[in-house]
Tab-separated table of C-alpha atoms in Angstrom:
chain	number	residue	atom	x	y	z
A	842	MET	CA	92.144	-15.212	1.322
A	843	ALA	CA	93.202	-17.544	-1.504
A	844	GLU	CA	92.414	-16.640	-5.071
A	845	GLY	CA	89.072	-18.130	-6.195
A	846	GLU	CA	87.589	-18.536	-2.717
A	847	PRO	CA	84.130	-16.886	-2.130
A	848	ASP	CA	84.148	-13.536	-0.422
A	849	THR	CA	82.053	-14.645	2.572
A	850	TYR	CA	82.489	-11.282	4.261
A	851	ASP	CA	80.945	-9.338	1.389
A	852	ALA	CA	78.078	-11.862	1.058
A	853	GLY	CA	77.276	-11.639	4.750
A	854	ALA	CA	77.373	-7.870	4.709
A	855	GLN	CA	75.066	-7.807	1.692
A	856	THR	CA	72.591	-10.149	3.424
A	857	GLN	CA	72.645	-8.012	6.547
A	858	GLN	CA	72.085	-4.920	4.460
A	859	LEU	CA	69.089	-6.535	2.733
A	860	ASN	CA	67.651	-7.615	6.069
A	861	GLU	CA	68.018	-4.121	7.464
A	862	GLN	CA	66.414	-2.642	4.345
A	863	SER	CA	63.510	-5.109	4.606
A	864	LEU	CA	63.081	-4.259	8.274
A	865	ARG	CA	63.038	-0.515	7.495
A	866	GLU	CA	60.427	-1.152	4.800
A	867	LYS	CA	58.243	-3.126	7.204
A	868	ASN	CA	58.588	-0.465	9.890
A	869	ARG	CA	57.711	2.215	7.358
A	870	LEU	CA	54.574	0.363	6.275
A	871	LEU	CA	53.624	-0.316	9.891
A	872	ALA	CA	54.019	3.387	10.673
A	873	LEU	CA	51.882	4.216	7.613
A	874	SER	CA	49.153	1.832	8.730
A	875	ALA	CA	49.256	3.244	12.272
A	876	ASP	CA	48.968	6.868	11.094
A	877	VAL	CA	46.124	6.034	8.712
A	878	GLY	CA	44.318	4.145	11.490
A	879	ARG	CA	44.823	7.076	13.840
A	880	SER	CA	43.342	9.490	11.301
A	881	LEU	CA	40.379	7.219	10.657
A	882	THR	CA	39.516	6.918	14.353
A	883	THR	CA	40.423	10.292	15.869
A	884	LYS	CA	39.511	12.895	13.251
A	885	HIS	CA	36.056	14.363	13.743
A	886	THR	CA	35.180	15.326	10.163
A	887	LEU	CA	35.494	13.474	6.879
A	888	PRO	CA	37.814	16.083	5.259
A	889	ASP	CA	40.150	16.045	8.288
A	890	MET	CA	40.148	12.256	8.334
A	891	LEU	CA	41.032	11.958	4.653
A	892	ARG	CA	43.610	14.764	4.824
A	893	GLY	CA	45.385	12.859	7.585
A	894	CYS	CA	45.418	9.701	5.436
A	895	ALA	CA	46.798	11.562	2.401
A	896	CYS	CA	49.546	13.171	4.507
A	897	ALA	CA	50.493	9.740	5.887
A	898	LEU	CA	50.880	8.358	2.343
A	899	VAL	CA	53.182	11.229	1.368
A	900	GLU	CA	55.242	11.045	4.540
A	901	HIS	CA	55.805	7.307	4.813
A	902	LEU	CA	55.997	6.367	1.116
A	903	ASP	CA	57.931	9.421	-0.038
A	904	ALA	CA	55.135	10.113	-2.531
A	905	ALA	CA	55.193	13.249	-4.659
A	906	PHE	CA	51.542	13.771	-3.779
A	907	ALA	CA	48.502	11.754	-2.761
A	908	ARG	CA	44.806	12.442	-3.249
A	909	ILE	CA	41.489	10.979	-2.129
A	910	TRP	CA	38.145	11.497	-3.861
A	911	THR	CA	34.710	10.512	-2.571
A	912	LEU	CA	31.830	9.547	-4.825
A	913	ASN	CA	28.652	11.598	-5.116
A	914	PRO	CA	26.380	8.752	-6.284
A	915	GLN	CA	23.484	11.016	-7.280
A	916	GLU	CA	25.625	12.869	-9.829
A	917	GLU	CA	28.106	10.025	-10.552
A	918	MET	CA	30.876	12.489	-9.704
A	919	LEU	CA	34.144	11.984	-7.818
A	920	VAL	CA	34.800	14.965	-5.542
A	921	LEU	CA	38.339	15.692	-4.354
A	922	ARG	CA	38.278	15.756	-0.548
A	923	ALA	CA	42.005	15.589	0.387
A	924	SER	CA	45.342	16.375	-1.290
A	925	ALA	CA	48.820	16.292	0.285
A	926	GLY	CA	52.394	16.702	-0.973
A	927	MET	CA	53.309	18.995	-3.844
A	928	TYR	CA	49.629	19.835	-4.440
A	929	THR	CA	47.257	20.662	-1.584
A	930	HIS	CA	44.477	22.596	-3.339
A	931	LEU	CA	41.103	20.903	-3.868
A	932	ASP	CA	39.844	22.982	-6.780
A	933	GLY	CA	40.999	22.978	-10.376
A	934	PRO	CA	40.445	20.388	-13.116
A	935	HIS	CA	40.813	17.455	-10.702
A	936	GLY	CA	38.357	18.870	-8.147
A	937	GLU	CA	35.451	17.011	-9.735
A	938	ILE	CA	35.878	14.035	-12.051
A	939	PRO	CA	32.948	12.226	-13.705
A	940	VAL	CA	32.937	8.479	-13.237
A	941	GLY	CA	34.427	6.888	-16.369
A	942	GLU	CA	36.590	9.869	-17.365
A	943	TYR	CA	40.378	10.217	-16.999
A	944	LYS	CA	42.377	7.655	-15.099
A	945	ILE	CA	40.646	8.395	-11.785
A	946	GLY	CA	37.138	8.117	-13.240
A	947	LEU	CA	38.087	4.857	-14.998
A	948	ILE	CA	39.322	3.344	-11.721
A	949	ALA	CA	35.888	4.030	-10.174
A	950	GLN	CA	34.035	2.729	-13.224
A	951	GLU	CA	36.133	-0.437	-13.658
A	952	ARG	CA	36.390	-1.015	-9.886
A	953	GLN	CA	39.995	-2.157	-10.403
A	954	PRO	CA	43.327	-0.616	-9.250
A	955	HIS	CA	45.609	1.014	-11.818
A	956	LEU	CA	49.255	0.421	-10.866
A	957	THR	CA	52.354	1.294	-12.868
A	958	ASN	CA	56.079	1.965	-12.399
A	959	SER	CA	56.242	3.377	-15.936
A	960	VAL	CA	54.337	6.627	-15.791
A	961	ILE	CA	56.256	7.866	-18.798
A	962	GLY	CA	54.495	6.175	-21.656
A	963	ASP	CA	51.397	5.103	-19.680
A	964	PRO	CA	48.408	5.884	-21.954
A	965	ARG	CA	46.234	6.735	-18.935
A	966	VAL	CA	48.605	9.499	-17.843
A	967	SER	CA	47.544	12.074	-20.393
A	968	ASN	CA	49.902	14.895	-19.402
A	969	GLN	CA	53.199	13.232	-20.336
A	970	SER	CA	55.117	16.515	-20.516
A	971	TRP	CA	54.191	17.199	-16.897
A	972	ALA	CA	55.255	13.669	-15.867
A	973	ILE	CA	58.660	14.080	-17.591
A	974	ARG	CA	59.206	17.524	-16.137
A	975	GLU	CA	58.384	16.406	-12.595
A	976	GLY	CA	60.258	13.115	-12.901
A	977	MET	CA	57.256	10.938	-12.072
A	978	VAL	CA	57.975	7.202	-12.107
A	979	ALA	CA	55.110	5.384	-10.346
A	980	PHE	CA	51.342	5.750	-10.041
A	981	ALA	CA	49.036	3.739	-7.787
A	982	GLY	CA	45.270	4.267	-7.871
A	983	TYR	CA	42.717	2.161	-5.973
A	984	PRO	CA	38.921	2.128	-5.966
A	985	LEU	CA	37.510	2.492	-2.469
A	986	ILE	CA	34.814	-0.177	-2.170
A	987	VAL	CA	32.530	-1.159	0.729
A	988	GLU	CA	30.083	-4.035	0.323
A	989	GLU	CA	30.444	-3.905	-3.465
A	990	GLN	CA	29.656	-0.169	-3.532
A	991	VAL	CA	32.298	2.320	-4.739
A	992	VAL	CA	32.638	5.158	-2.233
A	993	GLY	CA	35.701	6.879	-3.728
A	994	VAL	CA	39.210	6.608	-5.203
A	995	MET	CA	42.676	6.856	-3.584
A	996	ALA	CA	45.698	7.682	-5.792
A	997	MET	CA	49.328	8.742	-5.503
A	998	PHE	CA	52.292	9.604	-7.719
A	999	ALA	CA	55.907	8.821	-6.736
A	1000	ARG	CA	59.330	9.651	-8.175
A	1001	ARG	CA	60.611	6.145	-7.504
A	1002	ALA	CA	59.270	2.688	-8.233
A	1003	LEU	CA	56.831	1.056	-5.813
A	1004	ASN	CA	57.632	-2.569	-4.980
A	1005	ASP	CA	55.090	-5.358	-4.545
A	1006	GLU	CA	55.170	-5.122	-0.764
A	1007	VAL	CA	54.251	-1.436	-0.887
A	1008	LEU	CA	51.504	-2.026	-3.449
A	1009	LEU	CA	50.050	-4.819	-1.315
A	1010	ALA	CA	50.086	-2.526	1.730
A	1011	LEU	CA	48.400	0.236	-0.294
A	1012	GLY	CA	45.576	-2.146	-1.182
A	1013	THR	CA	45.008	-2.783	2.534
A	1014	ILE	CA	45.179	0.949	3.272
A	1015	ALA	CA	42.581	1.577	0.547
A	1016	ASP	CA	40.232	-0.927	2.196
A	1017	GLN	CA	40.710	0.805	5.572
A	1018	ILE	CA	39.976	4.222	4.093
A	1019	ALA	CA	36.883	2.912	2.273
A	1020	VAL	CA	35.458	1.549	5.520
A	1021	GLY	CA	36.332	4.825	7.270
A	1022	ILE	CA	34.490	6.873	4.626
A	1023	ASP	CA	31.428	4.637	4.876
A	1024	ARG	CA	31.421	4.803	8.680
A	1025	LYS	CA	31.878	8.571	8.751
A	1026	ARG	CA	29.101	9.078	6.225
A	1027	SER	CA	26.805	6.850	8.271
A	1028	GLU	CA	27.655	8.862	11.400
A	1029	GLU	CA	27.010	12.141	9.584
A	1030	ALA	CA	23.732	10.831	8.168
A	1031	LEU	CA	22.696	9.675	11.651
A	1032	ARG	CA	23.591	13.043	13.179
A	1033	ALA	CA	21.676	14.838	10.442
A	1034	SER	CA	18.694	12.549	10.976
A	1035	GLU	CA	18.823	13.053	14.736
A	1036	GLY	CA	19.118	16.795	14.195
A	1037	ARG	CA	16.032	16.819	11.980
A	1038	TYR	CA	14.197	14.585	14.474
A	1039	ARG	CA	15.028	16.819	17.422
A	1040	ALA	CA	14.185	19.975	15.496
A	1041	ALA	CA	10.854	18.467	14.445
A	1042	ILE	CA	10.057	17.462	18.039
A	1043	ALA	CA	11.171	20.794	19.485
A	1044	HIS	CA	8.985	22.806	17.117
A	1045	ALA	CA	6.034	20.410	16.913
A	1046	ALA	CA	2.652	22.001	17.628
A	1047	VAL	CA	1.579	18.902	19.598
A	1048	GLY	CA	3.217	17.308	22.596
A	1049	VAL	CA	5.801	14.644	21.767
A	1050	THR	CA	7.147	12.294	24.415
A	1051	LEU	CA	9.522	9.336	24.378
A	1052	ALA	CA	9.203	6.865	27.255
A	1053	ASP	CA	10.891	3.641	28.345
A	1054	LEU	CA	8.986	0.367	28.583
A	1055	PHE	CA	7.964	1.251	32.151
A	1056	ASP	CA	6.306	4.436	30.822
A	1057	ARG	CA	8.931	6.716	32.370
A	1058	CYS	CA	9.781	9.899	30.484
A	1059	LEU	CA	13.026	9.841	28.481
A	1060	GLU	CA	12.436	12.917	26.351
A	1061	THR	CA	9.738	15.489	25.751
A	1062	ASN	CA	9.167	18.822	24.044
A	1063	ALA	CA	7.967	22.284	24.979
A	1064	ALA	CA	4.434	21.654	23.709
A	1065	PHE	CA	3.910	18.736	26.120
A	1066	CYS	CA	5.428	20.742	28.990
A	1067	GLU	CA	2.878	23.468	28.242
A	1068	ILE	CA	0.026	20.940	28.360
A	1069	VAL	CA	0.912	19.475	31.772
A	1070	GLY	CA	2.591	22.520	33.363
A	1071	TYR	CA	5.867	20.779	34.231
A	1072	SER	CA	9.354	21.637	32.970
A	1073	GLU	CA	11.343	19.161	30.909
A	1074	ASP	CA	13.694	18.533	33.851
A	1075	GLU	CA	10.745	17.830	36.139
A	1076	LEU	CA	9.292	15.344	33.664
A	1077	LEU	CA	12.538	13.434	33.077
A	1078	HIS	CA	12.134	9.859	34.412
A	1079	LYS	CA	8.646	10.721	35.703
A	1080	ASP	CA	5.996	7.990	35.331
A	1081	PHE	CA	3.395	9.273	32.876
A	1082	GLN	CA	0.682	7.251	34.615
A	1083	SER	CA	1.240	9.383	37.719
A	1084	LEU	CA	0.051	12.360	35.634
A	1085	THR	CA	-3.066	10.521	34.491
A	1086	PHE	CA	-6.385	11.313	36.162
A	1087	PRO	CA	-7.097	8.478	38.649
A	1088	GLU	CA	-10.348	7.386	36.981
A	1089	ASP	CA	-8.581	7.061	33.598
A	1090	ARG	CA	-5.476	5.318	34.923
A	1091	GLU	CA	-6.717	1.717	34.796
A	1092	GLU	CA	-7.644	1.880	31.107
A	1093	SER	CA	-4.447	3.784	30.265
A	1094	ILE	CA	-2.270	1.145	31.960
A	1095	ALA	CA	-4.171	-1.658	30.218
A	1096	ARG	CA	-3.661	-0.038	26.816
A	1097	MET	CA	0.075	0.307	27.487
A	1098	GLU	CA	0.332	-3.342	28.540
A	1099	HIS	CA	-1.353	-4.435	25.306
A	1100	LEU	CA	1.095	-2.258	23.369
A	1101	ARG	CA	4.184	-3.609	25.125
A	1102	SER	CA	3.035	-7.214	24.696
A	1103	GLY	CA	2.757	-6.717	20.937
A	1104	SER	CA	-0.972	-7.479	20.792
A	1105	ILE	CA	-1.530	-4.015	19.264
A	1106	PRO	CA	0.999	-1.911	17.276
A	1107	HIS	CA	-0.400	1.439	18.442
A	1108	PHE	CA	-3.493	3.004	19.984
A	1109	VAL	CA	-5.345	6.312	20.262
A	1110	MET	CA	-6.953	7.210	23.566
A	1111	GLU	CA	-8.706	10.206	25.072
A	1112	LYS	CA	-7.923	10.678	28.740
A	1113	ARG	CA	-7.305	13.318	31.364
A	1114	TYR	CA	-4.029	14.580	32.819
A	1115	VAL	CA	-3.677	16.362	36.157
A	1116	ARG	CA	-1.522	19.448	35.598
A	1117	LYS	CA	1.088	20.598	38.093
A	1118	ASP	CA	-1.300	23.370	39.222
A	1119	GLY	CA	-4.040	20.777	39.853
A	1120	ARG	CA	-6.226	21.619	36.872
A	1121	ILE	CA	-7.600	18.795	34.723
A	1122	VAL	CA	-6.800	18.790	31.029
A	1123	TRP	CA	-8.302	16.492	28.402
A	1124	VAL	CA	-5.817	15.073	25.875
A	1125	GLN	CA	-5.806	12.717	22.938
A	1126	ASN	CA	-2.813	10.396	23.060
A	1127	SER	CA	-1.560	8.557	19.969
A	1128	VAL	CA	0.964	6.011	21.235
A	1129	ALA	CA	3.182	3.642	19.244
A	1130	LEU	CA	5.861	1.091	20.124
A	1131	VAL	CA	9.454	1.782	19.067
A	1132	ARG	CA	11.456	-1.338	18.234
A	1133	GLY	CA	15.227	-1.809	18.206
A	1134	ALA	CA	17.460	-2.991	15.360
A	1135	HIS	CA	16.522	-6.620	16.002
A	1136	GLY	CA	12.796	-6.003	16.384
A	1137	GLU	CA	12.708	-6.058	20.174
A	1138	PRO	CA	10.498	-3.493	22.004
A	1139	GLU	CA	12.701	-0.594	23.033
A	1140	SER	CA	10.542	2.386	23.973
A	1141	THR	CA	7.261	4.150	23.202
A	1142	ILE	CA	6.550	7.436	21.473
A	1143	ALA	CA	3.383	9.455	22.008
A	1144	LEU	CA	1.793	12.445	20.319
A	1145	THR	CA	-0.375	14.393	22.750
A	1146	GLU	CA	-2.980	16.954	21.740
A	1147	ASP	CA	-4.832	19.173	24.203
A	1148	ILE	CA	-8.534	18.656	23.423
A	1149	SER	CA	-9.947	20.418	26.490
A	1150	GLU	CA	-11.564	23.204	24.474
A	1151	ARG	CA	-13.035	20.719	22.037
A	1152	LYS	CA	-14.386	18.614	24.915
A	1153	GLU	CA	-15.860	21.646	26.637
A	1154	ALA	CA	-17.454	22.884	23.390
A	1155	ALA	CA	-18.974	19.440	22.825
A	1156	ALA	CA	-20.207	19.374	26.429
A	1157	ARG	CA	-21.837	22.790	26.021
A	1158	GLN	CA	-23.470	21.653	22.817
A	1159	ARG	CA	-24.735	18.470	24.474
A	1160	ARG	CA	-26.096	20.448	27.432
A	1161	LEU	CA	-27.927	22.770	25.073
A	1162	LEU	CA	-29.194	19.828	23.055
A	1163	ARG	CA	-30.261	18.045	26.258
A	1164	ASP	CA	-32.321	21.062	27.344
A	1165	VAL	CA	-33.855	21.464	23.874
A	1166	LEU	CA	-34.745	17.774	23.583
A	1167	ALA	CA	-36.129	17.675	27.101
A	1168	SER	CA	-38.321	20.691	26.279
A	1169	VAL	CA	-39.480	19.415	22.895
A	1170	THR	CA	-40.263	15.938	24.240
A	1171	GLU	CA	-41.859	17.338	27.408
A	1172	GLY	CA	-39.212	15.676	29.577
A	1173	HIS	CA	-39.531	12.226	28.013
A	1174	LEU	CA	-35.958	12.204	26.568
A	1175	ILE	CA	-32.996	12.931	28.857
A	1176	LEU	CA	-29.666	13.175	27.031
A	1177	CYS	CA	-26.834	12.111	29.373
A	1178	GLN	CA	-23.217	13.252	29.181
A	1179	THR	CA	-21.709	10.625	31.477
A	1180	SER	CA	-22.824	7.432	33.193
A	1181	ASP	CA	-23.369	9.498	36.343
A	1182	ASP	CA	-26.369	11.108	34.616
A	1183	LEU	CA	-28.108	7.742	34.194
A	1184	PRO	CA	-30.734	6.805	36.809
A	1185	PRO	CA	-29.640	4.373	39.529
A	1186	LEU	CA	-30.549	0.749	38.990
A	1187	ARG	CA	-33.543	-0.514	40.923
A	1188	THR	CA	-34.073	-4.063	42.215
A	1189	PRO	CA	-32.997	-6.494	39.452
A	1190	PHE	CA	-35.831	-8.519	37.978
A	1191	GLY	CA	-34.344	-11.710	36.574
A	1192	SER	CA	-30.902	-12.216	35.092
A	1193	PRO	CA	-29.204	-10.078	32.438
A	1194	ILE	CA	-30.318	-10.933	28.899
A	1195	VAL	CA	-27.842	-11.179	26.039
A	1196	LEU	CA	-29.106	-9.648	22.781
A	1197	SER	CA	-27.755	-10.837	19.440
A	1198	ALA	CA	-28.866	-11.873	15.978
A	1199	SER	CA	-29.274	-15.425	17.257
A	1200	GLY	CA	-31.691	-14.560	20.037
A	1201	GLY	CA	-32.588	-12.659	23.187
A	1202	LEU	CA	-35.258	-10.314	21.846
A	1203	SER	CA	-38.235	-12.601	22.622
A	1204	GLU	CA	-36.794	-13.276	26.073
A	1205	LEU	CA	-36.498	-9.516	26.660
A	1206	ARG	CA	-40.134	-8.907	25.655
A	1207	GLN	CA	-41.392	-11.639	27.984
A	1208	ALA	CA	-39.255	-10.401	30.859
A	1209	ALA	CA	-40.581	-6.838	30.370
A	1210	ARG	CA	-44.170	-8.146	30.355
A	1211	ASP	CA	-43.580	-10.127	33.558
A	1212	ALA	CA	-41.894	-7.142	35.268
A	1213	ALA	CA	-44.765	-4.800	34.322
A	1214	ARG	CA	-47.323	-7.198	35.747
A	1215	GLU	CA	-45.233	-7.594	38.897
A	1216	ALA	CA	-45.190	-3.797	39.262
A	1217	GLY	CA	-48.980	-3.602	38.795
A	1218	HIS	CA	-49.085	-1.956	35.369
A	1219	SER	CA	-52.261	-1.971	33.306
A	1220	GLU	CA	-52.406	-3.972	30.110
A	1221	ASN	CA	-52.172	-0.790	28.017
A	1222	ARG	CA	-49.119	0.452	29.928
A	1223	THR	CA	-47.557	-2.983	29.652
A	1224	ALA	CA	-48.192	-3.122	25.904
A	1225	ASP	CA	-46.629	0.337	25.461
A	1226	LEU	CA	-43.556	-0.759	27.453
A	1227	ILE	CA	-43.124	-3.876	25.317
A	1228	ILE	CA	-43.253	-1.760	22.127
A	1229	ALA	CA	-40.496	0.538	23.412
A	1230	VAL	CA	-38.372	-2.347	24.704
A	1231	SER	CA	-38.726	-4.203	21.389
A	1232	GLU	CA	-37.591	-1.140	19.425
A	1233	ALA	CA	-34.608	-0.522	21.708
A	1234	GLY	CA	-33.556	-4.177	21.636
A	1235	MET	CA	-33.907	-4.374	17.842
A	1236	ASN	CA	-31.815	-1.231	17.394
A	1237	THR	CA	-29.067	-2.749	19.520
A	1238	ILE	CA	-29.035	-5.928	17.412
A	1239	VAL	CA	-29.193	-4.112	14.063
A	1240	HIS	CA	-26.664	-1.363	14.737
A	1241	ALA	CA	-24.334	-2.855	17.343
A	1242	ARG	CA	-24.932	-6.575	16.539
A	1243	SER	CA	-25.039	-7.426	20.234
A	1244	GLY	CA	-25.744	-5.988	23.648
A	1245	GLU	CA	-27.006	-6.739	27.122
A	1246	ALA	CA	-30.300	-5.885	28.828
A	1247	GLN	CA	-31.164	-5.780	32.522
A	1248	ILE	CA	-34.675	-5.220	33.877
A	1249	SER	CA	-35.295	-3.875	37.360
A	1250	ILE	CA	-38.381	-2.703	39.278
A	1251	GLY	CA	-39.166	-0.538	42.301
A	1252	ASP	CA	-41.890	1.811	43.541
A	1253	GLY	CA	-44.135	0.782	40.676
A	1254	ILE	CA	-41.516	1.675	38.066
A	1255	VAL	CA	-40.156	-0.778	35.506
A	1256	GLN	CA	-36.679	0.099	34.318
A	1257	VAL	CA	-35.079	-1.528	31.268
A	1258	HIS	CA	-31.327	-0.911	30.904
A	1259	ILE	CA	-29.868	-1.814	27.457
A	1260	GLU	CA	-26.161	-1.335	26.728
A	1261	ASP	CA	-24.067	-2.011	23.623
A	1262	HIS	CA	-20.613	-1.212	22.279
A	1263	GLY	CA	-21.516	-0.120	18.776
A	1264	ALA	CA	-20.646	3.102	16.940
A	1265	GLY	CA	-23.212	5.176	18.850
A	1266	ILE	CA	-25.159	8.194	17.629
A	1267	THR	CA	-23.302	11.274	16.466
A	1268	LEU	CA	-24.251	14.554	18.098
A	1269	GLU	CA	-25.575	15.841	14.768
A	1270	ASN	CA	-27.911	12.852	14.338
A	1271	ILE	CA	-29.444	12.799	17.822
A	1272	PRO	CA	-32.244	15.326	17.044
A	1273	ASN	CA	-33.158	13.496	13.829
A	1274	ALA	CA	-33.075	10.106	15.516
A	1275	ALA	CA	-35.224	11.346	18.377
A	1276	LEU	CA	-37.743	13.505	16.558
A	1277	LYS	CA	-38.069	12.299	12.952
A	1278	LYS	CA	-40.148	9.269	12.315
A	1279	GLY	CA	-38.566	6.991	9.748
A	1280	PHE	CA	-35.040	8.431	10.161
A	1281	THR	CA	-32.308	5.776	10.191
A	1282	THR	CA	-28.562	5.793	9.688
A	1283	ALA	CA	-25.996	3.113	10.504
A	1284	GLY	CA	-24.847	3.822	14.019
A	1285	THR	CA	-28.070	5.541	15.146
A	1286	LEU	CA	-31.040	4.213	17.060
A	1287	GLY	CA	-33.071	4.462	13.852
A	1288	GLN	CA	-36.779	4.975	13.318
A	1289	GLY	CA	-37.897	3.461	16.634
A	1290	MET	CA	-36.894	6.325	18.912
A	1291	LYS	CA	-39.898	8.543	18.177
A	1292	MET	CA	-42.213	5.588	18.740
A	1293	MET	CA	-40.458	4.803	22.012
A	1294	LEU	CA	-40.935	8.379	23.202
A	1295	GLU	CA	-44.673	8.101	22.491
A	1296	THR	CA	-45.094	4.921	24.547
A	1297	VAL	CA	-43.027	5.288	27.756
A	1298	ASP	CA	-42.557	7.895	30.448
A	1299	ARG	CA	-38.799	8.516	30.194
A	1300	ILE	CA	-35.831	7.524	28.071
A	1301	TYR	CA	-32.292	8.208	29.221
A	1302	LEU	CA	-29.780	8.197	26.358
A	1303	LEU	CA	-25.976	8.002	26.740
A	1304	THR	CA	-24.213	7.581	23.414
A	1305	GLY	CA	-20.753	8.057	21.961
A	1306	GLU	CA	-17.971	6.433	19.991
A	1307	THR	CA	-17.645	3.516	22.424
A	1308	GLY	CA	-21.304	2.560	22.504
A	1309	THR	CA	-24.830	3.438	23.571
A	1310	THR	CA	-26.818	2.986	26.780
A	1311	VAL	CA	-30.587	3.369	26.749
A	1312	VAL	CA	-32.583	3.319	29.978
A	1313	ILE	CA	-36.369	3.070	29.586
A	1314	GLU	CA	-38.641	3.855	32.555
A	1315	GLN	CA	-42.377	3.191	32.704
A	1316	GLU	CA	-44.390	4.144	35.790
A	1317	ARG	CA	-47.519	2.497	37.083
A	1318	ALA	CA	-50.492	4.721	36.228
A	1319	LEU	CA	-52.031	6.442	39.211
């Protein structure tokens, strides 16, 4: 080679060496990213996940040590969750760092990385004697941020300088770890919430059931199993309507259809279930629609209370009250428990009459007069019937706002059937409404009942939360 000519061999070797070094650096950063990703996706707990990330930083970047803190937002405190390299303990002065204090707390407060290849002399590295003794050269600290919320801090010390490529890769790693912390916390919060939910259901005093949109059982608790006599395995995927007493099934299905269609957000219904042993049990069901993340109907949840004893106690009280009222009124007032206790309809006399504030009462009086004459009643008996019918019709209009009347006749008897869907008479108010002249309360038949009992032969009364039916019967005098 002539003097003065470029040493092409040395230049080529140097270029090759630089290329190989760059390739090793890229492979090292790729391996770091892969190990961090593996820790973020395969570790089951947050400490294990972060420990794996810290170990990857030490291994692939030849760091002296690496640490990761997570933020306790309630106390504004950074809690050390992972440490790898020359220090692995989690206690000590760096175990908990208030936001805004020391270099780590300032990174969280300022939400900006702190990067330096001049640890010696860096004002944020307070323990300079330690840095000199350990030969620390570089520090890289990054806030861990998800959707503008700080979730922690990642930091590492190294005994050699960190180039721009490494620092850029560390910023990406920090973003990955931040997302991993947020995801793991969400998973833990969800598991905790599900645990509380399942514990609450399991120990609830009332039956709790979760059903799909076809009313098939997805989940239930011991209290509901006790009510219906089936095990949880037997109830799984069972149609709840198949447990419903046949006479209650139509209304139950209709309520569920209204719920699924969105026309009602929830409903409360009393109905009967048929237990596995064949016994009938009265329940009160409170049912609500469960919607998914996008608002679409997903399932239904029901709270079921066994009200059989309450129903039976009320029935006993009504039977006692029925006997007392029948005795006191000399058989003129018959308190009915169900529609089966009402007298059968006789031959209809005219069309049904709608009662409302806008009319119907005069039409009802005239129809009662015509029916009484058709049945051969005297003028006095007819006048008494019209008084009772007027009072019953007026009560329907005043307390229920509307109703329907049907007159029928047969064997000399005029029967006036008046039905409404008002609040009805409470069990406590029935004696007062029937026996006290002048007594009136919203939802009761009011002051006319005593007068009605004095003018007609029999009054059948069926009343409850869903309405009142009054049947008046007047016989032709012998």
